[in-house]
PDB file of C-alpha atoms in Angstrom:
ATOM      1  CA  MET A  10      62.883  70.085 100.829  1.00  0.00           C
ATOM      2  CA  ASN A  11      61.692  73.296 102.451  1.00  0.00           C
ATOM      3  CA  ASP A  12      62.204  76.265 100.140  1.00  0.00           C
ATOM      4  CA  ASN A  13      61.918  78.639 103.086  1.00  0.00           C
ATOM      5  CA  PRO A  14      64.509  77.671 105.745  1.00  0.00           C
ATOM      6  CA  PHE A  15      63.424  80.665 107.822  1.00  0.00           C
ATOM      7  CA  GLU A  16      60.235  78.754 108.762  1.00  0.00           C
ATOM      8  CA  ASN A  17      62.304  76.109 110.582  1.00  0.00           C
ATOM      9  CA  GLU A  18      64.070  78.676 112.757  1.00  0.00           C
ATOM     10  CA  ASN A  19      61.523  79.003 115.540  1.00  0.00           C
ATOM     11  CA  ASP A  20      63.853  80.817 117.927  1.00  0.00           C
ATOM     12  CA  ILE A  21      64.756  83.740 115.655  1.00  0.00           C
ATOM     13  CA  HIS A  22      63.906  87.017 117.389  1.00  0.00           C
ATOM     14  CA  THR A  23      61.382  89.144 115.527  1.00  0.00           C
ATOM     15  CA  ASP A  24      60.081  91.511 118.216  1.00  0.00           C
ATOM     16  CA  PHE A  25      62.590  94.291 118.808  1.00  0.00           C
ATOM     17  CA  LYS A  26      60.318  96.832 120.442  1.00  0.00           C
ATOM     18  CA  GLU A  27      62.467  96.897 123.586  1.00  0.00           C
ATOM     19  CA  LYS A  28      65.615  95.200 122.267  1.00  0.00           C
ATOM     20  CA  MET A  29      68.693  96.422 120.478  1.00  0.00           C
ATOM     21  CA  THR A  30      68.787  95.540 116.791  1.00  0.00           C
ATOM     22  CA  TYR A  31      71.670  95.049 114.393  1.00  0.00           C
ATOM     23  CA  GLY A  32      71.028  98.524 113.024  1.00  0.00           C
ATOM     24  CA  ASP A  33      70.942 100.028 116.509  1.00  0.00           C
ATOM     25  CA  TYR A  34      74.243  98.430 117.491  1.00  0.00           C
ATOM     26  CA  LEU A  35      76.012  99.627 114.340  1.00  0.00           C
ATOM     27  CA  GLN A  36      74.216 103.003 114.296  1.00  0.00           C
ATOM     28  CA  LEU A  37      73.343 102.349 110.670  1.00  0.00           C
ATOM     29  CA  ASP A  38      70.967 105.294 110.399  1.00  0.00           C
ATOM     30  CA  GLN A  39      73.847 107.652 111.095  1.00  0.00           C
ATOM     31  CA  LEU A  40      76.350 105.686 109.017  1.00  0.00           C
ATOM     32  CA  LEU A  41      74.192 105.232 105.916  1.00  0.00           C
ATOM     33  CA  ASN A  42      72.953 108.808 105.936  1.00  0.00           C
ATOM     34  CA  SER A  43      76.508 110.148 105.713  1.00  0.00           C
ATOM     35  CA  GLN A  44      76.800 109.582 101.947  1.00  0.00           C
ATOM     36  CA  ARG A  45      75.386 112.863 100.681  1.00  0.00           C
ATOM     37  CA  ARG A  46      76.119 113.854  97.119  1.00  0.00           C
ATOM     38  CA  LEU A  47      76.688 117.504  96.269  1.00  0.00           C
ATOM     39  CA  SER A  48      75.777 116.903  92.625  1.00  0.00           C
ATOM     40  CA  ASP A  49      73.151 114.899  90.764  1.00  0.00           C
ATOM     41  CA  HIS A  50      75.801 112.765  89.091  1.00  0.00           C
ATOM     42  CA  HIS A  51      75.386 109.016  89.612  1.00  0.00           C
ATOM     43  CA  ASP A  52      79.109 108.296  90.129  1.00  0.00           C
ATOM     44  CA  GLU A  53      79.624 110.717  92.996  1.00  0.00           C
ATOM     45  CA  MET A  54      78.142 108.066  95.304  1.00  0.00           C
ATOM     46  CA  LEU A  55      80.975 105.695  94.339  1.00  0.00           C
ATOM     47  CA  PHE A  56      83.547 108.393  95.093  1.00  0.00           C
ATOM     48  CA  ILE A  57      82.080 109.153  98.518  1.00  0.00           C
ATOM     49  CA  ILE A  58      81.643 105.532  99.617  1.00  0.00           C
ATOM     50  CA  ILE A  59      85.168 104.501  98.588  1.00  0.00           C
ATOM     51  CA  HIS A  60      86.580 107.284 100.745  1.00  0.00           C
ATOM     52  CA  HIS A  61      84.254 106.533 103.653  1.00  0.00           C
ATOM     53  CA  VAL A  62      85.285 102.882 103.602  1.00  0.00           C
ATOM     54  CA  SER A  63      88.964 103.864 103.463  1.00  0.00           C
ATOM     55  CA  GLU A  64      88.544 106.145 106.470  1.00  0.00           C
ATOM     56  CA  LEU A  65      86.927 103.324 108.455  1.00  0.00           C
ATOM     57  CA  TRP A  66      89.806 100.993 107.607  1.00  0.00           C
ATOM     58  CA  LEU A  67      92.293 103.721 108.579  1.00  0.00           C
ATOM     59  CA  LYS A  68      90.540 104.041 111.924  1.00  0.00           C
ATOM     60  CA  LEU A  69      91.041 100.328 112.531  1.00  0.00           C
ATOM     61  CA  ILE A  70      94.692 100.487 111.416  1.00  0.00           C
ATOM     62  CA  ILE A  71      95.299 103.246 113.973  1.00  0.00           C
ATOM     63  CA  HIS A  72      93.520 101.237 116.675  1.00  0.00           C
ATOM     64  CA  GLU A  73      95.516  98.070 115.967  1.00  0.00           C
ATOM     65  CA  THR A  74      98.863  99.848 115.568  1.00  0.00           C
ATOM     66  CA  LYS A  75      98.464 101.712 118.845  1.00  0.00           C
ATOM     67  CA  GLY A  76      97.603  98.413 120.497  1.00  0.00           C
ATOM     68  CA  ALA A  77     100.731  96.832 119.017  1.00  0.00           C
ATOM     69  CA  ILE A  78     102.876  99.750 120.220  1.00  0.00           C
ATOM     70  CA  ALA A  79     101.524  99.322 123.761  1.00  0.00           C
ATOM     71  CA  ALA A  80     102.168  95.558 123.667  1.00  0.00           C
ATOM     72  CA  ILE A  81     105.755  96.008 122.446  1.00  0.00           C
ATOM     73  CA  GLU A  82     106.411  98.628 125.126  1.00  0.00           C
ATOM     74  CA  GLN A  83     105.272  96.041 127.688  1.00  0.00           C
ATOM     75  CA  ASN A  84     107.673  93.534 126.102  1.00  0.00           C
ATOM     76  CA  ASN A  85     104.728  91.400 125.002  1.00  0.00           C
ATOM     77  CA  LEU A  86     105.847  90.902 121.424  1.00  0.00           C
ATOM     78  CA  ARG A  87     103.624  87.902 120.790  1.00  0.00           C
ATOM     79  CA  ALA A  88     100.503  89.932 121.520  1.00  0.00           C
ATOM     80  CA  SER A  89     101.621  92.548 119.005  1.00  0.00           C
ATOM     81  CA  PHE A  90     101.969  89.999 116.196  1.00  0.00           C
ATOM     82  CA  LYS A  91      98.205  89.401 115.899  1.00  0.00           C
ATOM     83  CA  MET A  92      97.541  93.131 115.713  1.00  0.00           C
ATOM     84  CA  LEU A  93     100.280  93.774 113.167  1.00  0.00           C
ATOM     85  CA  SER A  94      99.077  90.870 111.023  1.00  0.00           C
ATOM     86  CA  ARG A  95      95.605  92.363 111.142  1.00  0.00           C
ATOM     87  CA  VAL A  96      96.991  95.715 109.977  1.00  0.00           C
ATOM     88  CA  SER A  97      98.480  94.000 106.925  1.00  0.00           C
ATOM     89  CA  LYS A  98      95.144  92.356 106.096  1.00  0.00           C
ATOM     90  CA  ILE A  99      93.388  95.711 106.392  1.00  0.00           C
ATOM     91  CA  GLN A 100      95.963  97.295 104.105  1.00  0.00           C
ATOM     92  CA  SER A 101      95.218  94.701 101.437  1.00  0.00           C
ATOM     93  CA  GLN A 102      91.529  95.630 101.646  1.00  0.00           C
ATOM     94  CA  ILE A 103      92.263  99.341 101.231  1.00  0.00           C
ATOM     95  CA  ILE A 104      94.413  98.597  98.184  1.00  0.00           C
ATOM     96  CA  ASN A 105      91.513  96.693  96.611  1.00  0.00           C
ATOM     97  CA  GLY A 106      89.461  99.848  96.975  1.00  0.00           C
ATOM     98  CA  TRP A 107      91.590 101.544  94.323  1.00  0.00           C
ATOM     99  CA  ASP A 108      90.447  98.899  91.828  1.00  0.00           C
ATOM    100  CA  VAL A 109      86.847  99.907  92.466  1.00  0.00           C
ATOM    101  CA  LEU A 110      87.593 103.630  92.222  1.00  0.00           C
ATOM    102  CA  SER A 111      89.451 103.000  88.959  1.00  0.00           C
ATOM    103  CA  THR A 112      86.111 102.187  87.333  1.00  0.00           C
ATOM    104  CA  LEU A 113      85.478 105.955  87.471  1.00  0.00           C
ATOM    105  CA  THR A 114      86.489 107.499  84.146  1.00  0.00           C
ATOM    106  CA  PRO A 115      88.024 110.987  83.746  1.00  0.00           C
ATOM    107  CA  ALA A 116      84.859 112.298  82.080  1.00  0.00           C
ATOM    108  CA  GLU A 117      82.672 110.949  84.882  1.00  0.00           C
ATOM    109  CA  TYR A 118      84.857 112.466  87.599  1.00  0.00           C
ATOM    110  CA  MET A 119      84.872 115.860  85.895  1.00  0.00           C
ATOM    111  CA  GLU A 120      81.075 115.916  86.197  1.00  0.00           C
ATOM    112  CA  PHE A 121      81.341 116.519  89.946  1.00  0.00           C
ATOM    113  CA  ARG A 122      85.000 117.336  90.718  1.00  0.00           C
ATOM    114  CA  ASP A 123      84.220 121.043  91.069  1.00  0.00           C
ATOM    115  CA  LYS A 124      81.887 120.218  93.972  1.00  0.00           C
ATOM    116  CA  LEU A 125      84.903 119.159  96.050  1.00  0.00           C
ATOM    117  CA  GLY A 126      86.261 122.707  96.146  1.00  0.00           C
ATOM    118  CA  ASN A 127      89.627 122.473  97.921  1.00  0.00           C
ATOM    119  CA  ALA A 128      88.726 119.230  99.703  1.00  0.00           C
ATOM    120  CA  SER A 129      91.307 116.498  99.083  1.00  0.00           C
ATOM    121  CA  GLY A 130      92.421 113.147 100.437  1.00  0.00           C
ATOM    122  CA  PHE A 131      95.667 114.985 101.174  1.00  0.00           C
ATOM    123  CA  GLN A 132      93.789 116.441 104.161  1.00  0.00           C
ATOM    124  CA  SER A 133      92.789 113.083 105.670  1.00  0.00           C
ATOM    125  CA  TYR A 134      93.875 113.449 109.286  1.00  0.00           C
ATOM    126  CA  GLN A 135      93.597 109.705 109.864  1.00  0.00           C
ATOM    127  CA  TYR A 136      96.040 109.035 107.049  1.00  0.00           C
ATOM    128  CA  ARG A 137      98.445 111.503 108.685  1.00  0.00           C
ATOM    129  CA  LEU A 138      97.893 109.787 112.012  1.00  0.00           C
ATOM    130  CA  VAL A 139      98.860 106.469 110.419  1.00  0.00           C
ATOM    131  CA  GLU A 140     102.050 108.093 109.127  1.00  0.00           C
ATOM    132  CA  PHE A 141     102.781 109.470 112.598  1.00  0.00           C
ATOM    133  CA  VAL A 142     102.320 106.147 114.416  1.00  0.00           C
ATOM    134  CA  LEU A 143     104.544 104.504 111.800  1.00  0.00           C
ATOM    135  CA  GLY A 144     107.191 107.174 112.414  1.00  0.00           C
ATOM    136  CA  TYR A 145     106.966 109.634 109.523  1.00  0.00           C
ATOM    137  CA  LYS A 146     106.721 113.131 111.052  1.00  0.00           C
ATOM    138  CA  ALA A 147     106.476 116.019 108.577  1.00  0.00           C
ATOM    139  CA  PRO A 148     106.155 119.341 110.492  1.00  0.00           C
ATOM    140  CA  HIS A 149     104.354 121.194 107.705  1.00  0.00           C
ATOM    141  CA  ILE A 150     101.506 118.684 107.811  1.00  0.00           C
ATOM    142  CA  LEU A 151     100.198 119.980 111.146  1.00  0.00           C
ATOM    143  CA  LYS A 152      99.527 123.391 109.604  1.00  0.00           C
ATOM    144  CA  ILE A 153      96.720 121.897 107.520  1.00  0.00           C
ATOM    145  CA  TYR A 154      94.714 121.279 110.705  1.00  0.00           C
ATOM    146  CA  GLN A 155      95.432 124.484 112.634  1.00  0.00           C
ATOM    147  CA  ASN A 156      91.813 125.635 112.273  1.00  0.00           C
ATOM    148  CA  ASP A 157      90.422 122.435 113.805  1.00  0.00           C
ATOM    149  CA  PRO A 158      91.583 122.381 117.468  1.00  0.00           C
ATOM    150  CA  GLU A 159      90.336 118.866 118.263  1.00  0.00           C
ATOM    151  CA  ILE A 160      91.998 117.193 115.285  1.00  0.00           C
ATOM    152  CA  TYR A 161      95.121 119.293 115.778  1.00  0.00           C
ATOM    153  CA  ARG A 162      95.328 118.101 119.392  1.00  0.00           C
ATOM    154  CA  ILE A 163      95.011 114.444 118.353  1.00  0.00           C
ATOM    155  CA  LEU A 164      97.711 114.791 115.701  1.00  0.00           C
ATOM    156  CA  GLU A 165     100.057 116.834 117.869  1.00  0.00           C
ATOM    157  CA  ASP A 166      99.833 114.218 120.613  1.00  0.00           C
ATOM    158  CA  ALA A 167     100.840 111.437 118.191  1.00  0.00           C
ATOM    159  CA  TYR A 168     103.466 113.705 116.646  1.00  0.00           C
ATOM    160  CA  HIS A 169     105.487 113.809 119.868  1.00  0.00           C
ATOM    161  CA  LYS A 170     105.123 110.145 120.813  1.00  0.00           C
ATOM    162  CA  PRO A 171     107.374 107.252 119.768  1.00  0.00           C
ATOM    163  CA  GLY A 172     106.184 105.449 116.662  1.00  0.00           C
ATOM    164  CA  LEU A 173     106.004 101.734 115.944  1.00  0.00           C
ATOM    165  CA  TYR A 174     109.620 101.523 114.823  1.00  0.00           C
ATOM    166  CA  ASP A 175     110.840 103.447 117.868  1.00  0.00           C
ATOM    167  CA  VAL A 176     109.344 100.895 120.247  1.00  0.00           C
ATOM    168  CA  ALA A 177     110.712  98.059 118.097  1.00  0.00           C
ATOM    169  CA  ILE A 178     114.207  99.548 118.436  1.00  0.00           C
ATOM    170  CA  GLN A 179     113.683  99.897 122.186  1.00  0.00           C
ATOM    171  CA  ALA A 180     112.820  96.190 122.235  1.00  0.00           C
ATOM    172  CA  LEU A 181     116.180  95.483 120.599  1.00  0.00           C
ATOM    173  CA  ALA A 182     117.902  97.404 123.391  1.00  0.00           C
ATOM    174  CA  ARG A 183     115.982  95.506 126.080  1.00  0.00           C
ATOM    175  CA  HIS A 184     117.199  92.251 124.543  1.00  0.00           C
ATOM    176  CA  GLY A 185     120.799  93.325 125.022  1.00  0.00           C
ATOM    177  CA  PHE A 186     121.657  94.834 121.652  1.00  0.00           C
ATOM    178  CA  THR A 187     123.797  97.958 121.711  1.00  0.00           C
ATOM    179  CA  ILE A 188     121.818 100.868 120.303  1.00  0.00           C
ATOM    180  CA  ASP A 189     123.236 104.392 120.137  1.00  0.00           C
ATOM    181  CA  GLU A 190     121.898 106.678 122.856  1.00  0.00           C
ATOM    182  CA  GLU A 191     121.099 109.304 120.236  1.00  0.00           C
ATOM    183  CA  VAL A 192     118.579 106.855 118.794  1.00  0.00           C
ATOM    184  CA  LEU A 193     117.045 105.721 122.085  1.00  0.00           C
ATOM    185  CA  ASN A 194     116.735 109.287 123.373  1.00  0.00           C
ATOM    186  CA  ARG A 195     115.925 110.972 120.087  1.00  0.00           C
ATOM    187  CA  ASP A 196     113.317 113.660 119.499  1.00  0.00           C
ATOM    188  CA  PHE A 197     110.259 111.632 118.463  1.00  0.00           C
ATOM    189  CA  SER A 198     108.777 114.627 116.664  1.00  0.00           C
ATOM    190  CA  LYS A 199     111.434 114.135 113.982  1.00  0.00           C
ATOM    191  CA  THR A 200     111.231 111.560 111.222  1.00  0.00           C
ATOM    192  CA  TYR A 201     113.474 108.597 112.017  1.00  0.00           C
ATOM    193  CA  GLU A 202     116.794 108.430 110.144  1.00  0.00           C
ATOM    194  CA  LYS A 203     118.703 105.198 109.612  1.00  0.00           C
ATOM    195  CA  ASN A 204     121.435 104.341 112.108  1.00  0.00           C
ATOM    196  CA  ALA A 205     124.367 101.923 111.916  1.00  0.00           C
ATOM    197  CA  SER A 206     123.847 100.513 115.433  1.00  0.00           C
ATOM    198  CA  VAL A 207     120.233  99.678 114.612  1.00  0.00           C
ATOM    199  CA  GLU A 208     121.257  97.974 111.384  1.00  0.00           C
ATOM    200  CA  ARG A 209     123.880  95.898 113.217  1.00  0.00           C
ATOM    201  CA  ALA A 210     121.294  94.809 115.763  1.00  0.00           C
ATOM    202  CA  TRP A 211     118.770  93.746 113.136  1.00  0.00           C
ATOM    203  CA  MET A 212     121.512  92.012 111.159  1.00  0.00           C
ATOM    204  CA  ASN A 213     122.388  90.010 114.266  1.00  0.00           C
ATOM    205  CA  VAL A 214     118.732  89.077 114.705  1.00  0.00           C
ATOM    206  CA  TYR A 215     118.475  87.846 111.111  1.00  0.00           C
ATOM    207  CA  HIS A 216     121.716  85.878 111.300  1.00  0.00           C
ATOM    208  CA  ASN A 217     120.582  84.248 114.557  1.00  0.00           C
ATOM    209  CA  ALA A 218     116.852  83.977 114.013  1.00  0.00           C
ATOM    210  CA  PRO A 219     116.271  80.876 116.223  1.00  0.00           C
ATOM    211  CA  ALA A 220     117.857  82.642 119.199  1.00  0.00           C
ATOM    212  CA  TYR A 221     115.911  85.864 118.649  1.00  0.00           C
ATOM    213  CA  TRP A 222     112.774  84.460 117.089  1.00  0.00           C
ATOM    214  CA  GLU A 223     110.335  87.004 118.519  1.00  0.00           C
ATOM    215  CA  LEU A 224     112.454  89.934 117.350  1.00  0.00           C
ATOM    216  CA  TYR A 225     112.862  88.242 113.977  1.00  0.00           C
ATOM    217  CA  GLU A 226     109.114  87.795 113.645  1.00  0.00           C
ATOM    218  CA  LEU A 227     108.540  91.395 114.732  1.00  0.00           C
ATOM    219  CA  ALA A 228     110.916  92.588 112.018  1.00  0.00           C
ATOM    220  CA  GLU A 229     109.063  90.603 109.363  1.00  0.00           C
ATOM    221  CA  LYS A 230     105.713  91.967 110.539  1.00  0.00           C
ATOM    222  CA  LEU A 231     107.122  95.482 110.085  1.00  0.00           C
ATOM    223  CA  VAL A 232     108.366  94.617 106.608  1.00  0.00           C
ATOM    224  CA  ASP A 233     104.900  93.293 105.736  1.00  0.00           C
ATOM    225  CA  ILE A 234     103.308  96.580 106.781  1.00  0.00           C
ATOM    226  CA  GLU A 235     105.839  98.656 104.856  1.00  0.00           C
ATOM    227  CA  ASP A 236     105.435  96.460 101.783  1.00  0.00           C
ATOM    228  CA  TRP A 237     101.656  96.874 101.819  1.00  0.00           C
ATOM    229  CA  PHE A 238     101.987 100.604 102.460  1.00  0.00           C
ATOM    230  CA  GLN A 239     104.202 101.043  99.418  1.00  0.00           C
ATOM    231  CA  GLN A 240     101.753  99.044  97.309  1.00  0.00           C
ATOM    232  CA  TRP A 241      98.976 101.315  98.583  1.00  0.00           C
ATOM    233  CA  ARG A 242     100.971 104.408  97.613  1.00  0.00           C
ATOM    234  CA  PHE A 243     101.632 103.029  94.143  1.00  0.00           C
ATOM    235  CA  ARG A 244      97.989 102.101  93.520  1.00  0.00           C
ATOM    236  CA  HIS A 245      96.952 105.526  94.798  1.00  0.00           C
ATOM    237  CA  MET A 246      99.339 107.244  92.393  1.00  0.00           C
ATOM    238  CA  LYS A 247      98.262 105.143  89.398  1.00  0.00           C
ATOM    239  CA  THR A 248      94.564 105.590  90.163  1.00  0.00           C
ATOM    240  CA  VAL A 249      94.979 109.366  90.348  1.00  0.00           C
ATOM    241  CA  GLU A 250      96.976 109.323  87.105  1.00  0.00           C
ATOM    242  CA  ARG A 251      94.300 107.212  85.437  1.00  0.00           C
ATOM    243  CA  ILE A 252      91.464 109.533  86.473  1.00  0.00           C
ATOM    244  CA  ILE A 253      92.942 113.058  86.351  1.00  0.00           C
ATOM    245  CA  GLY A 254      96.306 112.590  84.639  1.00  0.00           C
ATOM    246  CA  HIS A 255      98.806 115.206  85.784  1.00  0.00           C
ATOM    247  CA  LYS A 256      96.323 117.869  86.851  1.00  0.00           C
ATOM    248  CA  THR A 257      96.896 119.743  90.111  1.00  0.00           C
ATOM    249  CA  GLY A 258      95.071 118.114  93.020  1.00  0.00           C
ATOM    250  CA  THR A 259      91.953 119.737  94.477  1.00  0.00           C
ATOM    251  CA  GLY A 260      93.906 120.398  97.677  1.00  0.00           C
ATOM    252  CA  GLY A 261      96.625 122.291  95.807  1.00  0.00           C
ATOM    253  CA  SER A 262      99.256 119.537  95.633  1.00  0.00           C
ATOM    254  CA  SER A 263     100.985 118.608  92.389  1.00  0.00           C
ATOM    255  CA  GLY A 264      98.851 115.460  92.315  1.00  0.00           C
ATOM    256  CA  VAL A 265     100.675 112.597  90.632  1.00  0.00           C
ATOM    257  CA  GLY A 266     103.964 114.482  90.973  1.00  0.00           C
ATOM    258  CA  TYR A 267     103.623 114.629  94.759  1.00  0.00           C
ATOM    259  CA  LEU A 268     102.526 111.001  95.003  1.00  0.00           C
ATOM    260  CA  LYS A 269     105.571 109.883  93.014  1.00  0.00           C
ATOM    261  CA  GLN A 270     107.880 111.742  95.397  1.00  0.00           C
ATOM    262  CA  VAL A 271     106.680 109.788  98.435  1.00  0.00           C
ATOM    263  CA  LEU A 272     106.906 106.356  96.793  1.00  0.00           C
ATOM    264  CA  ASP A 273     110.496 105.829  97.905  1.00  0.00           C
ATOM    265  CA  HIS A 274     110.094 106.823 101.551  1.00  0.00           C
ATOM    266  CA  TYR A 275     110.824 104.031 104.047  1.00  0.00           C
ATOM    267  CA  PHE A 276     109.505 103.862 107.610  1.00  0.00           C
ATOM    268  CA  PHE A 277     111.889 101.066 108.611  1.00  0.00           C
ATOM    269  CA  PRO A 278     115.011 101.640 106.462  1.00  0.00           C
ATOM    270  CA  GLU A 279     117.427  99.185 108.104  1.00  0.00           C
ATOM    271  CA  LEU A 280     115.032  96.280 107.615  1.00  0.00           C
ATOM    272  CA  TRP A 281     115.222  96.849 103.876  1.00  0.00           C
ATOM    273  CA  GLU A 282     118.906  97.671 103.553  1.00  0.00           C
ATOM    274  CA  LEU A 283     120.031  94.562 105.422  1.00  0.00           C
ATOM    275  CA  ARG A 284     118.453  92.387 102.735  1.00  0.00           C
ATOM    276  CA  THR A 285     121.199  93.414 100.352  1.00  0.00           C
ATOM    277  CA  LYS A 286     123.889  92.673 102.930  1.00  0.00           C
ATOM    278  CA  ILE A 287     122.769  89.310 104.287  1.00  0.00           C
TER     279      ILE A 287
END
C-alpha cells in the first residue's frame, strides 16, 4: 500500500506561474488578512472571525432571498424553493456560530471589549438588509448609516421594495385568492401588519393543500425561515447574556433587554396564527 497517494496522481497541476490558483480565485490574501486584532489578547481573533463568517453567510442569505423574490415575482415558485431551502441551511450554520462564540468567557471578552469603541453588531448593515428583504422596516434604523452614502443607498433601495412576504401575498392574488387592495398596494417602506384577507387565503391553501401545493410549499418554506430566524435571535440573546450579562451594548443599545424585545416579532404573522385555527 502506498503511503503517499499524491505520488499516483500524475495529472495534478503543480506549475501555476501563469494559471489561476485556488487562492487567486478566492482572493485569500485579501480575505485572510482582514482579521486584524486591535489588542494583543488571544481571544480577539475568535471574536473577529465569528463575525466575519456571519457576515459572509448574511451576504449569501441576501443573495438567495433576492433570487427567491425574483422567482416568485415571475410566478416560478418551484425555482424559489431551492433558494429558500438554502437560506434555512445557512441560518442553521449561523446559529452554530453562537456555540463557538459562547466559549468566550466574560473575563476574556473584557480584555479587549474597550477596543471596539462604539462598534456593535447592531450596526451590521447586512443584518438590516436581511430584515428589509424579509419585510421588517424600522425607519430609525436608516439613521445609523446616514454618514455612509453607499451603504445608505443600498439599504434605502431595499427599504422601499416589496419584501419576501409581499411577493408571496401577490402570488396568492395571482392564484385567484381575494386579497384586500390595501395590502396589495401598500407602502412597502412600512413593516407589514397582519390582514384578515391574507389569513383567509393561507387558510384556504392549508385546507386544500393538494390543489394549491406550490403555495402550500411556499408557505412552509417561509415558516422554516422564520423559525430559524427566531432561533438565531434567541441564541444571540443568550450568548450576549452569557458573556456580558445585562451590560449596555457597545453600540448604545440596552443589550440583552433590546434583544428580548425583538424575540416575539413575526415576519409572516398569518402563517403562525392559522396554526391555532386549523
